[in-house]
Amino acid sequence: MAVTASAHPLPSPQRAVTRRLAIAVGALFVAGVIAAVSALLGIANQLDEKDVEQNRFYSARALENRITTSKNYITSYAYWTTAYEHLSGPVDTDWAYAEQNMGKTMFTSDGYDGVFVIDRNRTKYSVIRGQMVETDLAEVLQVPAAELLEQALSQPDLTKPIATYSLFEGWPALITAAPIIPNDERPLDELKNTSVLIFVDKLTPTKLRKIGSGYGLTNLTLAPDDSIQSTQPRVPLDSTGYSLIADLQRPGQQLLWSLIPPLGATLIVLMLLTAYFFRHALRSSQYVDNSIEAMQASNLALESANHALEASEERFRAVAEAASDWIWEVDRDLLLTYLSARFSEVTGYPQTLWLGQHIGELLTCDTTPLELWLRKLSEETSSSDLRCTYRDHSGQPRHCRLSARPILHQHNVVGYRGTASDITDEVAAHAQIQHLSMHDALTGLPNRNKLARYLDEALLLKEHAPPLSLLMIDLDNFKPINDSLGHPAGDAVLQEVAVRLRECTREDDIVARLGGDEFIVVLNGMDTHHEIDKFCTRLIGSLHQPVLFEEHPLHIGASIGIALSRRHGYVPSDLIRYADIALYQAKSDGKNTWCYFEAHMSDQIQTRRQMEDDMRHALKHNEFILHYQPRYKVDGKQIVSVEALVRWQHPTKGLLGPDVFIPLAEQTDLIVPLGRWVLREACETALAWPEDVLLSVNLSPAQFAVSDVVEDVREVLVATRFPASRLELEITENVMLNDTDGALTTMNALKELGVRLNMDDFGTGYSSLGYLRAYPFDGIKIDKRFIASISSGTNDRAVVQAIIGLGKAMGLTVTAEGVETEEQLDILGVDQCNEVQGYFMSRPIDKAAFAELLQASRLSPVSSIATRKGRVT
Ligand code: C2E
Ligand code: MG
Ligand code: MG
C-alpha cells in the first residue's frame, strides 16, 4: 500500500507557542498598562478630590478669616468708648467722617464699601465707598437692617460682633455688625438700645483674588449658585444666592497631563519594542516552525519512504512466497547467501542446508557450466536464463529455469541473484508432447515421424551402415472387425498387434504404426531372405492367433511387403514405397503371405492402380451392366432360375468379363459398392419376371470380409420389395477359409432373411463335403471343370455322381454348371442331377434378350434352347 503525505500540514507548535506567548505577554502588558493607568487615574482622582477638598477648605478658611478679620476690625471700632460717645447718640459726623475715624479711609485703605451706624429707628450714618451719604441701610442691603440690629444687640456678649452675608447693591458682601459700646467698665444692660455699627465688605473679585492668593487659591470669586457646576467646590454665602468658588488646581489632571505624554510615548515605544520583539520572536518561531515543519516533512517523507519500503518488502515477501519461483543469492565465490522460503517448499530441503554451499553443488546444467555462465553475466550486466537440473530432497530429478543478475557494488560484481522457476512439469509436458508427436497414441508405437527420423539416421551412412529390411504389414480382415464390432474392438486388435509385433522383434529393430491397420517393422542388420522368411513366418503365425475381445476370438491375418536397403537403396521414402508395392503384390498373391519388392512390380502395380481408378470412375458413371444366364431343370427345358453376371462396358476396352476386374475389386474393397449395385440392379430387373423364376446373385468372399453382407442384402430387399424367397446367393467355398465361424454366422443370418444359399464352384476349393453339413446351404453348383470332363470317360463322372449323391442325400439342390453339350446334359440327366446351366442351354445374355427368352420358353420350352438371340457373353 502506498503511503501518502497528509493533505493538511501539521500545526507548527513553535509558532503557536510563540504566538501564545506573544498574546500572554501582550495581555500582561495591556493589563500592566491598564493597572498603571487606573492607578494613575486613581491617584489623579485622589489628588483631584483632595484638591477639591482643599479648595473648599481654603475657600471657607479664607472667608472665615475675612470674617474674623472683619469682626476684629469692627470690634476695634464698635467696642471703643470714643466711638460710643460720638456715635451712640446723634452721630458726630465730624468725628466720624471729617476726622477720618470712620470716614473715607475705611474704604480707601480698609476696603469697606459701606460703613453704617443704625439704631432702632433709622440709619444714622452712612458712608458708601468712602463717601458719606444720606441713605437708608435697608435700601442698599438685602438683609433687613432691623434684623441685623436685633441680632447684634441680642448677643449675650455685646462685644462680640455678628457677621452675615447679604447682597449689597446687588452683590454679595460680608456684613459685620457690632453694637457700639464703650470699652470701659460701665454696665452693658443700659446699652441694649445702643446704635449698631455695620461694616459692609463687598466681596469684589479683586478682594477675593487677594484673599484667595493668601491661601493659595486661584481666582477666588463669587458666582451665582445656579451657574456653578455641581462638581465645583463652593462655599455658599447663605441666602445671597452666591457661593464662593476658586479655580481648582486639579493636580491629578495636571499629573495626568504631565505624565500622559511621556508615559504615552514610553508606552508607544514599549509597544513598538514589544511588537518588534514579538515579530522577531514570531519570525524566529516561524523559522523554527519551518525548520520543524521541514523536519516533520522530512520525517513524514522518511516515514512514507519507510512505509513504501515496508510495503515493497511485504510485496516482495508475498511475491516471493506466492510465486512458484524461489529466489537465490550468491556471493562473489558463488556461495549461497540467501534462499527464499519457496526454496524449501519446492525442493524439500531446509534453506539452512544449502546456505553457504556452492551453487554449482545444487544446480547443474548439461549445456554450459553454471559458474562460467554466471561469470559471463558480469560482462554483459544483463539478466539471462539457463535451464538447470537438480535432485530434490526425495531424490527426484527436477528442472528449473535459472535467471540471474550480477549484484554490483561500486561497479564491481559482488555476487549474483536471481530466481529459479520450477519447470519440471513444463519439461515433462514438453517431453510428453515430443513423445506424442513421435508416437502413435493408441498403440504407443513410434509413428511416421519417428520412423522417418529413425530411417534418416540409420541410412545416413548408406552402404557403410548396417543393412536394413523394411517390412510393411497390412492386416487382413481388420476392416470388417472394426465395422461390425465397432472401434473398441478395432482398437483392441491394433493394440494386441502392436504387442505381438514388438514381441517378435529385437531391441535394435523398430516397430511403427503408419495409421489404420498399416504397420512397419524395420529389421536392423538383417537382410538375407532366409532370415527374413523365418521372421515373416513367425510374424504371420503370431498374428494369426485369434485376438480376444470381450471373450470373442477375432481372426486377423497379415500381408507383408518387404524392401531391403542394400538392394533397393538408401532413400527412406523410396524404401517405404517399395515395401508398399511389395505389400500390394502380396495381397494379390493371396493373403497371409509376404513378398519381396521386385523392380517389375512397379509397372504391374501401376497398371492395377490405373484399373482401380477406372473402376471407381465406372461405378460412378454406370459402366457396369448385368447379363443373365438361365438355369434349367435337368431336362434342359424349364427355367427355374437366372444368374446375374456382371460385365464392364469399358469405354476403350469394350465389354470386360468379371474375371478381369472382380479380383482387383476384391483386393481394393471396390467389391462392396459393386456388389451392392449388382444386387440392386438384379432385383429391380427380376421384379418384371415371373414369380416362379428365381434370381441368383454371386457374392464374393471378400464382401463377407469387408462389409456387412446381411445388412446390404436386407436393405436391397426392402428397397426393391423383391421377395427374399426368390433370391438365391451364390458363394464360393473360399468364404469359409478365412473366417469359418464368421462365415457361418453370416450365412445363418442371411438364411434368416429368407434367401436361398448356393455353394458355387463346388470342388475347386479346399472344402470337404463334411463342411456342407455345418453350413445352411440349399444347393451346390458343381464346378464346370468336372462337367467338362464327364463325357471324356475319366473318373470325373464318378466324382460328379458322388457329389450328386451326397448333395441329394443332404437335401441339397445339385446344379451342374458349364454344360456345353447335349451329351453332358444327358449324362447329368442319367446321373439325376437336379439342375443344369451352361452354354448349351443359354449363354449369359442381356436383360432384354433374357426377357425374350423367358417369354419364348413359356410359350414353347423346347425351342428356347435353340434360340440364340441378343448379346451374349
Ligand atoms: P460363376 O458364378 O461360376 O459363373 C459362371 C461362369 O461360367 C460365367 O462366367 C459363365 O459365363 C460361365 N459359363 C456358363 N456356362 C458355361 C459353359 O457352358 N462353358 C464355359 N466355359 N463357361 C460357362 P463369367 O460370367 O465370366 O463369370 C465368371 C465368374 O465371375 C463367375 O463364376 C462368378 O464367380 C464371377 N462373377 C460373375 N458375376 C459376378 C458378380 O456379379 N459378382 C461376383 N462376386 N462374382 C461374379
Ligand atoms: Mg455363379
Ligand atoms: Mg460357378
Short mmCIF file of N, CA, C and O in Angstrom, two decimals, residues 1 29 60 68 72 113 128 132 149 164 177 257 322 368 370 381 463 591 615 640 669 673 733 796-797 831 847 853:
data_model
loop_
_atom_site.label_atom_id
_atom_site.label_comp_id
_atom_site.label_asym_id
_atom_site.label_seq_id
_atom_site.Cartn_x
_atom_site.Cartn_y
_atom_site.Cartn_z
N MET A 1 0.85 -1.18 0.00
CA MET A 1 0.00 0.00 0.00
C MET A 1 0.89 1.23 0.00
O MET A 1 1.80 1.36 0.80
N PHE A 29 1.06 42.97 29.28
CA PHE A 29 1.47 44.36 29.02
C PHE A 29 0.27 45.29 29.11
O PHE A 29 0.27 46.31 29.80
N ALA A 60 -13.27 78.28 52.42
CA ALA A 60 -14.02 78.54 53.66
C ALA A 60 -13.14 79.26 54.67
O ALA A 60 -13.57 80.23 55.31
N THR A 68 -13.40 86.83 60.36
CA THR A 68 -12.71 87.06 61.64
C THR A 68 -12.02 88.44 61.64
O THR A 68 -12.15 89.24 62.59
N ASN A 72 -12.97 91.37 63.95
CA ASN A 72 -11.96 92.02 64.81
C ASN A 72 -11.88 93.51 64.52
O ASN A 72 -11.78 94.35 65.43
N ASP A 113 -16.85 98.82 51.87
CA ASP A 113 -17.66 99.57 50.88
C ASP A 113 -18.75 100.41 51.56
O ASP A 113 -19.26 101.36 50.99
N ILE A 128 -20.63 105.29 51.92
CA ILE A 128 -20.57 104.27 50.87
C ILE A 128 -19.41 104.62 49.95
O ILE A 128 -19.37 105.73 49.41
N MET A 132 -19.71 109.89 52.39
CA MET A 132 -20.82 109.93 53.34
C MET A 132 -22.06 110.30 52.57
O MET A 132 -22.07 111.26 51.82
N LEU A 149 -29.82 94.58 63.43
CA LEU A 149 -29.74 95.34 64.69
C LEU A 149 -30.10 94.45 65.86
O LEU A 149 -29.38 94.41 66.86
N THR A 164 -22.65 88.29 58.80
CA THR A 164 -23.59 87.63 57.86
C THR A 164 -23.30 88.07 56.45
O THR A 164 -22.50 88.97 56.24
N ALA A 177 -21.67 93.34 62.04
CA ALA A 177 -22.42 94.33 62.83
C ALA A 177 -22.03 94.20 64.30
O ALA A 177 -21.91 93.08 64.79
N TRP A 257 -1.84 64.94 32.89
CA TRP A 257 -1.40 65.63 31.68
C TRP A 257 0.12 65.70 31.60
O TRP A 257 0.68 65.65 30.52
N ALA A 322 4.43 -16.42 -2.80
CA ALA A 322 3.31 -16.91 -3.61
C ALA A 322 3.81 -17.49 -4.92
O ALA A 322 3.23 -18.42 -5.45
N THR A 368 26.02 -25.88 -20.43
CA THR A 368 27.14 -24.98 -20.14
C THR A 368 27.41 -25.00 -18.64
O THR A 368 26.47 -25.08 -17.86
N LEU A 370 27.65 -23.92 -15.02
CA LEU A 370 26.90 -22.84 -14.35
C LEU A 370 27.82 -21.69 -13.95
O LEU A 370 27.49 -20.52 -14.14
N THR A 381 26.22 -7.62 -17.94
CA THR A 381 25.37 -6.94 -16.96
C THR A 381 23.91 -6.94 -17.38
O THR A 381 23.24 -5.93 -17.35
N GLU A 463 25.89 -47.38 -47.66
CA GLU A 463 26.42 -48.75 -47.69
C GLU A 463 27.30 -49.06 -46.48
O GLU A 463 27.57 -50.23 -46.17
N LYS A 591 -3.76 -63.65 -49.35
CA LYS A 591 -3.35 -63.02 -48.10
C LYS A 591 -2.54 -63.96 -47.23
O LYS A 591 -2.25 -65.07 -47.61
N MET A 615 -12.20 -48.23 -62.39
CA MET A 615 -13.37 -48.90 -61.82
C MET A 615 -14.19 -47.94 -60.97
O MET A 615 -15.42 -47.96 -61.02
N VAL A 640 -35.67 -72.48 -64.17
CA VAL A 640 -36.04 -72.36 -62.75
C VAL A 640 -35.39 -71.13 -62.11
O VAL A 640 -35.89 -70.59 -61.14
N ASP A 669 -11.48 -53.48 -52.03
CA ASP A 669 -12.74 -53.18 -51.35
C ASP A 669 -13.78 -52.54 -52.27
O ASP A 669 -14.87 -52.19 -51.83
N PRO A 673 -19.14 -51.67 -53.01
CA PRO A 673 -20.15 -50.91 -53.79
C PRO A 673 -20.59 -51.65 -55.06
O PRO A 673 -21.76 -51.57 -55.44
N GLU A 733 -16.76 -71.66 -51.91
CA GLU A 733 -16.37 -72.25 -50.62
C GLU A 733 -15.21 -71.49 -49.98
O GLU A 733 -14.93 -71.65 -48.81
N ASP A 796 -13.91 -88.42 -63.57
CA ASP A 796 -14.61 -87.22 -63.08
C ASP A 796 -16.12 -87.49 -62.98
O ASP A 796 -16.81 -86.91 -62.14
N ARG A 797 -16.59 -88.32 -63.84
CA ARG A 797 -18.03 -88.59 -63.78
C ARG A 797 -18.39 -89.20 -62.43
O ARG A 797 -19.42 -88.88 -61.84
N ASP A 831 -27.54 -89.22 -64.45
CA ASP A 831 -27.00 -89.27 -63.08
C ASP A 831 -27.89 -88.52 -62.07
O ASP A 831 -27.52 -88.32 -60.91
N LYS A 847 -30.53 -58.28 -70.45
CA LYS A 847 -31.82 -58.48 -69.82
C LYS A 847 -32.97 -58.49 -70.81
O LYS A 847 -33.95 -59.22 -70.65
N LEU A 853 -36.22 -64.54 -74.09
CA LEU A 853 -36.00 -65.98 -73.91
C LEU A 853 -37.03 -66.57 -72.96
O LEU A 853 -37.62 -67.63 -73.19
#
